[in-house]
Short mmCIF file of C-alpha atoms in Angstrom, two decimals:
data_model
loop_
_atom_site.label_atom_id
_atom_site.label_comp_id
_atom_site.label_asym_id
_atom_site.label_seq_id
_atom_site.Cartn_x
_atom_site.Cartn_y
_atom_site.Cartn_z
CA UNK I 1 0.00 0.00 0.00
CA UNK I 2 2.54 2.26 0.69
CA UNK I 3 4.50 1.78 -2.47
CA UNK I 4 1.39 2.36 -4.60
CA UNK I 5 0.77 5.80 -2.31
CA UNK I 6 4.39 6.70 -3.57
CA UNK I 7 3.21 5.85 -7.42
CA UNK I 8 0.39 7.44 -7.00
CA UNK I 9 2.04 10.87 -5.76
CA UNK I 10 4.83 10.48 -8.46
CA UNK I 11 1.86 10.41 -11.07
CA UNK I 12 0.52 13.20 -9.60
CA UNK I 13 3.91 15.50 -9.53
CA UNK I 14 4.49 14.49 -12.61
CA UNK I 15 0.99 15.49 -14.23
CA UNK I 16 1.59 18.65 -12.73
CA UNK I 17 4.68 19.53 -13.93
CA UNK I 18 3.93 18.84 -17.13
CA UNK I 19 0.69 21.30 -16.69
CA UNK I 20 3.17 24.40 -15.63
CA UNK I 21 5.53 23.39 -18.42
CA UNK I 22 2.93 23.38 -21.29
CA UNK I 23 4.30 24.64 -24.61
CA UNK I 24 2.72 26.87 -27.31
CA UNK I 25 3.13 28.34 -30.29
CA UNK I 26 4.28 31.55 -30.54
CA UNK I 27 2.22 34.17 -32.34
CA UNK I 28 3.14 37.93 -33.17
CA UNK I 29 0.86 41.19 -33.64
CA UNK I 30 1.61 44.54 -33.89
CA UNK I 31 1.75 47.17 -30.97
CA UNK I 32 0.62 51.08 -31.31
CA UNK I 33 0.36 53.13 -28.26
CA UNK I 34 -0.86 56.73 -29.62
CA UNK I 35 0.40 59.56 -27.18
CA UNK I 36 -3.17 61.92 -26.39
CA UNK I 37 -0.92 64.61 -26.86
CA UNK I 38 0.78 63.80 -30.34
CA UNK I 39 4.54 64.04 -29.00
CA UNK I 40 5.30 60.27 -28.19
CA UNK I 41 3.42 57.42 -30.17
CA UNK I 42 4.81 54.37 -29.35
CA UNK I 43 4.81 51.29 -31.77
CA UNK I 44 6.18 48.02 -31.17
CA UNK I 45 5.46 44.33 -31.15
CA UNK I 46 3.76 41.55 -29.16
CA UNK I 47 4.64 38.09 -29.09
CA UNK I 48 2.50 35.99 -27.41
CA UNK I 49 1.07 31.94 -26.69
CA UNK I 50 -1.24 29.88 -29.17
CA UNK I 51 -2.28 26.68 -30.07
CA UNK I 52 -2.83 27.36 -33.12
CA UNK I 53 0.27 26.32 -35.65
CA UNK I 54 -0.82 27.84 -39.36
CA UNK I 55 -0.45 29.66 -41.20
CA UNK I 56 3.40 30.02 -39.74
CA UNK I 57 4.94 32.60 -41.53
CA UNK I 58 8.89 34.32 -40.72
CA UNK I 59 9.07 37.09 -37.56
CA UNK I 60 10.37 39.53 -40.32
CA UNK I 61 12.76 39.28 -43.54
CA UNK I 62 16.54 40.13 -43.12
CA UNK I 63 19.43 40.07 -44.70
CA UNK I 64 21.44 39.94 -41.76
CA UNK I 65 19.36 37.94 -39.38
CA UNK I 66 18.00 34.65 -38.59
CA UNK I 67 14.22 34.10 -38.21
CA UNK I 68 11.59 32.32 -36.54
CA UNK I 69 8.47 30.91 -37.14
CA UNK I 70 5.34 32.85 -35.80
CA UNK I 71 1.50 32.47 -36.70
CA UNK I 72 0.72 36.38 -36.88
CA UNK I 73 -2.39 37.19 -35.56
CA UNK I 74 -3.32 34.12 -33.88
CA UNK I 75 -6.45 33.41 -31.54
CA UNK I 76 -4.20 33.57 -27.97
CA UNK I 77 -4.23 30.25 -26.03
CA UNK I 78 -6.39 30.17 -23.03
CA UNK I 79 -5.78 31.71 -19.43
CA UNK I 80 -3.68 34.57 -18.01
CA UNK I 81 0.00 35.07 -18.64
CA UNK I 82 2.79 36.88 -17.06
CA UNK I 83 4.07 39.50 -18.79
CA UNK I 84 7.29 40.64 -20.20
CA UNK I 85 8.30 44.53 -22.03
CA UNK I 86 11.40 44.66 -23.34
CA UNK I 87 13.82 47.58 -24.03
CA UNK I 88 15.91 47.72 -26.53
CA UNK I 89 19.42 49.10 -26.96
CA UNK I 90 20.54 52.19 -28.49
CA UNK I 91 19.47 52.50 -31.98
CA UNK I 92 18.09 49.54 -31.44
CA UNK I 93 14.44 48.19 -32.07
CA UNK I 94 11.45 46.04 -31.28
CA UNK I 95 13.09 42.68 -33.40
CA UNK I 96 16.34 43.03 -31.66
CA UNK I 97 15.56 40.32 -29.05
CA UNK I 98 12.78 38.82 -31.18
CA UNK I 99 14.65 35.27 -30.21
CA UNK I 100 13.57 35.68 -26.43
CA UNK I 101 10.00 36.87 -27.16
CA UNK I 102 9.23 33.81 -29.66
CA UNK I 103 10.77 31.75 -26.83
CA UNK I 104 9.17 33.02 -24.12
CA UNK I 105 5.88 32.86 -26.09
CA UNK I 106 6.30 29.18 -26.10
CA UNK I 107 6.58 29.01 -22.79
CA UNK I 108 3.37 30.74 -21.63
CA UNK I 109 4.50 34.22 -21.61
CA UNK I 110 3.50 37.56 -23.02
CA UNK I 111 6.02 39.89 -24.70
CA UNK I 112 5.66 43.61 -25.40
CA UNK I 113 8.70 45.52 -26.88
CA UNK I 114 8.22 48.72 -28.18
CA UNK I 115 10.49 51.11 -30.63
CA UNK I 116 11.71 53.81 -28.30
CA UNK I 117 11.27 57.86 -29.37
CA UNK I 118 14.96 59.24 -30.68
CA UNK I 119 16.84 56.05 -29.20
CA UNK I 120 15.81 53.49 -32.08
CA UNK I 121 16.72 52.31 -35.55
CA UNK I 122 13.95 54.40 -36.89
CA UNK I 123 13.55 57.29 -34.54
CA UNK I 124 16.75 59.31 -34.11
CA UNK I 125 15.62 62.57 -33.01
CA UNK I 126 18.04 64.66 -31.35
CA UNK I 127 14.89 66.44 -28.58
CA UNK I 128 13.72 63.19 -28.24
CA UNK I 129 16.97 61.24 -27.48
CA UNK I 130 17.76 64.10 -25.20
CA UNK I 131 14.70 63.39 -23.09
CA UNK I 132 16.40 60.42 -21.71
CA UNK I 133 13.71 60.00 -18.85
CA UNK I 134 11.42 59.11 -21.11
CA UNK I 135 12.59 55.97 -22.28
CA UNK I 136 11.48 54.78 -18.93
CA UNK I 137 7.98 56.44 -19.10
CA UNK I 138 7.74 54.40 -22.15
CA UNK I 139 7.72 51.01 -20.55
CA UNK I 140 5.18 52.11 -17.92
CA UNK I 141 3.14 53.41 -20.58
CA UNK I 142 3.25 50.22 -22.41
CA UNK I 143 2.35 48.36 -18.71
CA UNK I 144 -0.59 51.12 -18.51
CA UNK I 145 -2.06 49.95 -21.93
CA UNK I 146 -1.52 46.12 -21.13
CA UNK I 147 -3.57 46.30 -18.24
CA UNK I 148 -6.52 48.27 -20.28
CA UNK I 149 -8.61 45.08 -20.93
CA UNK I 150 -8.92 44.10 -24.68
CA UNK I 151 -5.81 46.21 -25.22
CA UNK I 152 -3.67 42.84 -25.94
CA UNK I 153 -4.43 39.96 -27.68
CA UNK I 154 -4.21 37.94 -24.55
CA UNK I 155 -4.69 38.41 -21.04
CA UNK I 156 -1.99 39.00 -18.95
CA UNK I 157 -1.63 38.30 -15.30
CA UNK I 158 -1.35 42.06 -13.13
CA UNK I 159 0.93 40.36 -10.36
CA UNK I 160 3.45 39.09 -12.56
CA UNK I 161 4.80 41.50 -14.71
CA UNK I 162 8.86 41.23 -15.18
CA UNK I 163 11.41 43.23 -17.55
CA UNK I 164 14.31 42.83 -19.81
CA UNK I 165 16.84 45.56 -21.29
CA UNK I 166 19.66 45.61 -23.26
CA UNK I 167 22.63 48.08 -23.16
CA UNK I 168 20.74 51.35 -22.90
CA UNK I 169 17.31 49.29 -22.34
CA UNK I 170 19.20 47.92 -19.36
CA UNK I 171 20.00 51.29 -18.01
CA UNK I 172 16.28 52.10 -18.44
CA UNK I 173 15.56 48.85 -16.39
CA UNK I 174 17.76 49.96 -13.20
CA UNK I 175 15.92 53.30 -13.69
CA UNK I 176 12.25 51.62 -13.32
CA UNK I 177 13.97 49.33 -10.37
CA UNK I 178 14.80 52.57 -8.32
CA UNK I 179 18.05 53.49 -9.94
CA UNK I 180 18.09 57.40 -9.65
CA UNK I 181 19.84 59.24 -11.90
CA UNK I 182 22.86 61.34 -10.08
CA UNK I 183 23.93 64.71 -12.38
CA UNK I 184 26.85 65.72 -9.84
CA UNK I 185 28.37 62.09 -9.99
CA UNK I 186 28.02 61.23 -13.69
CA UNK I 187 29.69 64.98 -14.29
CA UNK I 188 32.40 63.85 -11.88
CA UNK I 189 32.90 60.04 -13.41
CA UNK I 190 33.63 61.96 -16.92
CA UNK I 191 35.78 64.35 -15.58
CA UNK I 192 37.97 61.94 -14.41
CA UNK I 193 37.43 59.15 -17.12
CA UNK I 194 36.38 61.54 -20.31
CA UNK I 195 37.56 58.75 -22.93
CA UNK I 196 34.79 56.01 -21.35
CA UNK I 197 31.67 55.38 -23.98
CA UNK I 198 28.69 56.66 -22.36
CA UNK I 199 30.94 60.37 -21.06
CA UNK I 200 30.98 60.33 -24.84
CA UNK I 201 27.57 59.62 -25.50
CA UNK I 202 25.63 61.77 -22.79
CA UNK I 203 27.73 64.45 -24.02
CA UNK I 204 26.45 64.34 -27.75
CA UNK I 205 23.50 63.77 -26.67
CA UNK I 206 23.32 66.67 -24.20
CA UNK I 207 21.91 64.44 -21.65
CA UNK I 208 20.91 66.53 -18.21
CA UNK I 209 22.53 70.30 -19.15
CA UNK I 210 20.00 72.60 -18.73
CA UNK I 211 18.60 72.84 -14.83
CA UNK I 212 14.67 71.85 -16.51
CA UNK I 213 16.54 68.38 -17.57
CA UNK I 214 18.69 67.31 -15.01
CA UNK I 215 15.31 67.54 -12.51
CA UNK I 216 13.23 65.45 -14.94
CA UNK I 217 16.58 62.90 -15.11
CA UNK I 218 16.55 62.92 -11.77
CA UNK I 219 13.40 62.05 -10.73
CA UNK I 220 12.09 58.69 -9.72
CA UNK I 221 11.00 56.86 -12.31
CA UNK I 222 10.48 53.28 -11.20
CA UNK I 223 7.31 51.50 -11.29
CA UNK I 224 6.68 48.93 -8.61
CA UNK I 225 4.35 46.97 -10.57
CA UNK I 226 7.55 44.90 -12.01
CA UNK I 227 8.05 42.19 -10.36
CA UNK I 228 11.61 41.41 -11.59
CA UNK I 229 14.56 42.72 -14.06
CA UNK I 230 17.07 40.66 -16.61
CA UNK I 231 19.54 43.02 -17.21
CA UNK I 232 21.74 42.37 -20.23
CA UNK I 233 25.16 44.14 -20.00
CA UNK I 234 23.83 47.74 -19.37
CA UNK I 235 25.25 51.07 -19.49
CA UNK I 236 25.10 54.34 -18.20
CA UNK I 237 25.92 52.60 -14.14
CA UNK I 238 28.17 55.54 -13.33
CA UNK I 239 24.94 57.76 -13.51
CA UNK I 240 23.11 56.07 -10.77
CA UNK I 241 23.26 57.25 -6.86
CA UNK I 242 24.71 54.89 -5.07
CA UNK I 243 22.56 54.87 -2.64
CA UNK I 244 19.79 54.19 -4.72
CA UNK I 245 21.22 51.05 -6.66
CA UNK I 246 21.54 49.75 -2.41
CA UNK I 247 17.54 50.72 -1.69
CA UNK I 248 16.15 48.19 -5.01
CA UNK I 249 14.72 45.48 -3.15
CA UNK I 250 13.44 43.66 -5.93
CA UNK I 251 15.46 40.52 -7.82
CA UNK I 252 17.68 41.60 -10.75
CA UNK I 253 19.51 39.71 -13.08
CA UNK I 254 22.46 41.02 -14.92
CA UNK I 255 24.18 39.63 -17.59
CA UNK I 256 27.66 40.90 -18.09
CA UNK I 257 29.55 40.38 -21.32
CA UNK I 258 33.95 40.32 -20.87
CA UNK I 259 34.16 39.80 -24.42
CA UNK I 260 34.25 43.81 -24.43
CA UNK I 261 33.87 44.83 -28.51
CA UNK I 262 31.14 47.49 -27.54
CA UNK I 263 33.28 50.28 -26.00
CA UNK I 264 31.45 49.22 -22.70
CA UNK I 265 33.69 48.93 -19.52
CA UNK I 266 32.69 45.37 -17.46
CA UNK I 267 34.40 46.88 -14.40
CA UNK I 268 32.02 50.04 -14.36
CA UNK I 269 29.15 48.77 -15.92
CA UNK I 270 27.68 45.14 -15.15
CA UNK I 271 30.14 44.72 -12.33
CA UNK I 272 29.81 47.69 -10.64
CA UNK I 273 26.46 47.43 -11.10
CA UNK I 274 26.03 44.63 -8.99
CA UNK I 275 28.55 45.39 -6.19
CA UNK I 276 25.70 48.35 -5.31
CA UNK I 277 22.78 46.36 -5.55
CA UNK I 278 22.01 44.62 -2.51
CA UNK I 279 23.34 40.81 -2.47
CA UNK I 280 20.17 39.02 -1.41
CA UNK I 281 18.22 39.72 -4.43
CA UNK I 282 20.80 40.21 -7.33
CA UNK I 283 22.40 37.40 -9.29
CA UNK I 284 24.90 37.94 -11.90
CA UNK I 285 25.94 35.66 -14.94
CA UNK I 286 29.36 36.29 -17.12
CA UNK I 287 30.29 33.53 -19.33
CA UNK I 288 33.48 33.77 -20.76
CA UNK I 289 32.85 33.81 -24.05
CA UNK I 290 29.60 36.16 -24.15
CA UNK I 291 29.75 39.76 -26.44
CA UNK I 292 27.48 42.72 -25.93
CA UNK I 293 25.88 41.73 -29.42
CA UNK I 294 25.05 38.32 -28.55
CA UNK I 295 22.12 39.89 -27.35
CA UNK I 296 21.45 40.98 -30.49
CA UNK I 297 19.80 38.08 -32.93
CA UNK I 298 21.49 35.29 -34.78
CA UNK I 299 23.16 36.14 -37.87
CA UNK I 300 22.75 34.52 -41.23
CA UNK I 301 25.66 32.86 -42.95
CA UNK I 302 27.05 35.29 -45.16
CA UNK I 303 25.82 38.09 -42.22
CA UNK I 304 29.12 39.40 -41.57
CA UNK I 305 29.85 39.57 -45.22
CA UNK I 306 26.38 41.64 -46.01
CA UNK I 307 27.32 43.76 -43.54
CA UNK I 308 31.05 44.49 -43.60
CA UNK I 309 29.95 45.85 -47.74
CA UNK I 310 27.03 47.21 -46.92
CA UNK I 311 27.95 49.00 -43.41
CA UNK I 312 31.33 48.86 -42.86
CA UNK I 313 32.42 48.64 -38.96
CA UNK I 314 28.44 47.47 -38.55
CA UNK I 315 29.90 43.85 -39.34
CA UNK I 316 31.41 43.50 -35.76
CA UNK I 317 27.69 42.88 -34.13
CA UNK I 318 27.98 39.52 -36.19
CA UNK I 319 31.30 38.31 -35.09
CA UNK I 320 30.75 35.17 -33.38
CA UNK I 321 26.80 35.33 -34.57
CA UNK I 322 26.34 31.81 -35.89
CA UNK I 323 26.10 28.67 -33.92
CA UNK I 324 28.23 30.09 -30.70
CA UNK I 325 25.61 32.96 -30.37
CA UNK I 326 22.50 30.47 -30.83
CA UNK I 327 24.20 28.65 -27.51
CA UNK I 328 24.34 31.54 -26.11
CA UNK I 329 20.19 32.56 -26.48
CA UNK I 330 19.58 29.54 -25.17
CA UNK I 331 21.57 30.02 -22.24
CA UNK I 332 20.09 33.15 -21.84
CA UNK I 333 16.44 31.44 -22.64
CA UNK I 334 16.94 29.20 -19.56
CA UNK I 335 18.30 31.68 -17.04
CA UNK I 336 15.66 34.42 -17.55
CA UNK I 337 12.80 32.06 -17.55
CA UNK I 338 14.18 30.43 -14.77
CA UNK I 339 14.89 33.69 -12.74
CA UNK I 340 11.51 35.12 -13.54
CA UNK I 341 9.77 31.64 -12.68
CA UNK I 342 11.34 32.09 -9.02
CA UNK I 343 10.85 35.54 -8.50
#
């Protein structure tokens, strides 16, 4: 009797897992947020679960990058789904972690990414790029429209709402943990360090000059209703408060990259970053062999090629962008799922 108790409750464990670890298909729509004011539409993309598996058709058509399979415009699977927005890097856009969404989607999550105002591949405006606060009042924009019912193709669940970012999107991810923005210590930092990427950057893009900007930069700008943060080798850590980075009290995961080909500083960024956050809710991931653009999608064969004639110096973001990278997403896959699962 009590070995068939034992079967029994093995059965039962095992039904169950299998329940929390159902798979989908993942489908894809299209995201517009209109501003009521005109200034900041935001447009994007939302990956999300289905059972459905035709018609599949490509994510998008590239040159450069690989693809996956989507059903666009699916009927959503049943039940409620935690959601994920995503922030892309700078220049950057809505596709550029396309390979975590579809994932994700598979896995019973719902992805949001929108095309950030004057940081993105197709928005490069020098006001809007300026207004670096925004970027964060972007994602909790794009939370505020998620929660609107019948604003998403599926439903999402209101308690478990996480984040990733990459580069800059990871800066705007400490900034909507509780990361505030320090003028006086970022002006310091590039006094001292002038030749270090983001000095060089802030100061192009006239980031917190006039008194008007450095109080909107400096304002809090988190939003408690996410739950958790993947943080994939940010910058901009030098601008944080110190003190700040210590007070986020929710779990972050940061993802730092030594093989260093963006002009990105492991030592002040990632690293730094998670010396100040507080131990008991931070982990941190550096493989060896992981580059700031294996964030960025897979690249075709022939990528590096397209690119090196078509954009020369653009070819670098490929090096490495084959079969190494595609172990690296899935490393990446498991961690964040994983992390978010527990948190």
């Amino acid at each position: 009797m009590r070995h068939l108790f034992f079967f029994l409750a093995t059965v039962l464990i095992t039904f169950a897992t299998s329940l929390s670890a159902q798979s989908y298909q993942a489908a894809l729509a299209d995201l517009e947020i209109p501003d009521p004011m005109g200034n900041r539409n935001l447009k994007g993309l939302i990956w999300y679960p289905t059972e459905a598996t035709e018609p599949a058709s490509p994510d998008f058509e590239s040159e450069v990058w690989v693809s996956t399979n989507v059903v666009r415009n699916a009927k959503p699977a049943g039940g409620t789904f935690p959601l994920v927005v995503l922030s892309h890097g700078m220049f950057g856009n809505s596709l550029n972690q396309a390979w975590l969404a579809g994932a994700m989607a598979k896995q019973g999550y719902v992805i949001a990414a929108i095309d950030h105002p004057g940081t993105s591949t197709w928005s490069r405006d020098p006001d809007q790029r300026r207004e670096l606060w925004q970027r964060p009042k972007d994602i909790s924009r794009l939370i505020d429209f998620a929660l609107t019912g019948g604003s998403l193709p599926a439903e999402v669940n209101p308690d478990r709402i996480f984040m990733a970012g990459h580069s800059l999107g990871g800066f705007t991810a400490a900034a909507l943990a509780g990361a505030r923005f320090d003028p006086a210590r970022i002006d310091r930092f590039c006094r001292e360090t002038p030749g270090e990427l983001v000095c060089g950057i802030f100061s192009d893009w006239q980031i917190a000059r006039t008194p008007e900007d450095r109080s909107k930069m400096q304002a809090d700008l988190s939003d408690p209703r996410i739950r958790a943060f993947a943080v994939f080798d940010l910058g901009g850590t030098q601008s944080f408060s110190p003190d700040s980075l210590h007070k986020i009290s929710r779990p972050m995961l940061i993802f730092g990259a030594p093989i260093m080909n963006s002009g990105l500083t492991l030592d002040i960024e990632s690293r730094a970053l998670v010396q100040a956050l507080p131990a008991t809710n931070t982990a941190y991931v550096e493989p060896d062999t992981l580059s700031h653009f294996d964030f960025l999608g897979q690249c075709k064969p022939g990528g590096f090629e397209f690119l090196a004639k078509e954009a020369p110096g653009d070819e670098i973001i490929c090096t490495n962008g084959g079969a190494q990278r595609a172990a690296q997403h899935r490393m990446i896959i498991d961690k964040v799922i994983n992390f978010f699962a527990k948190s």
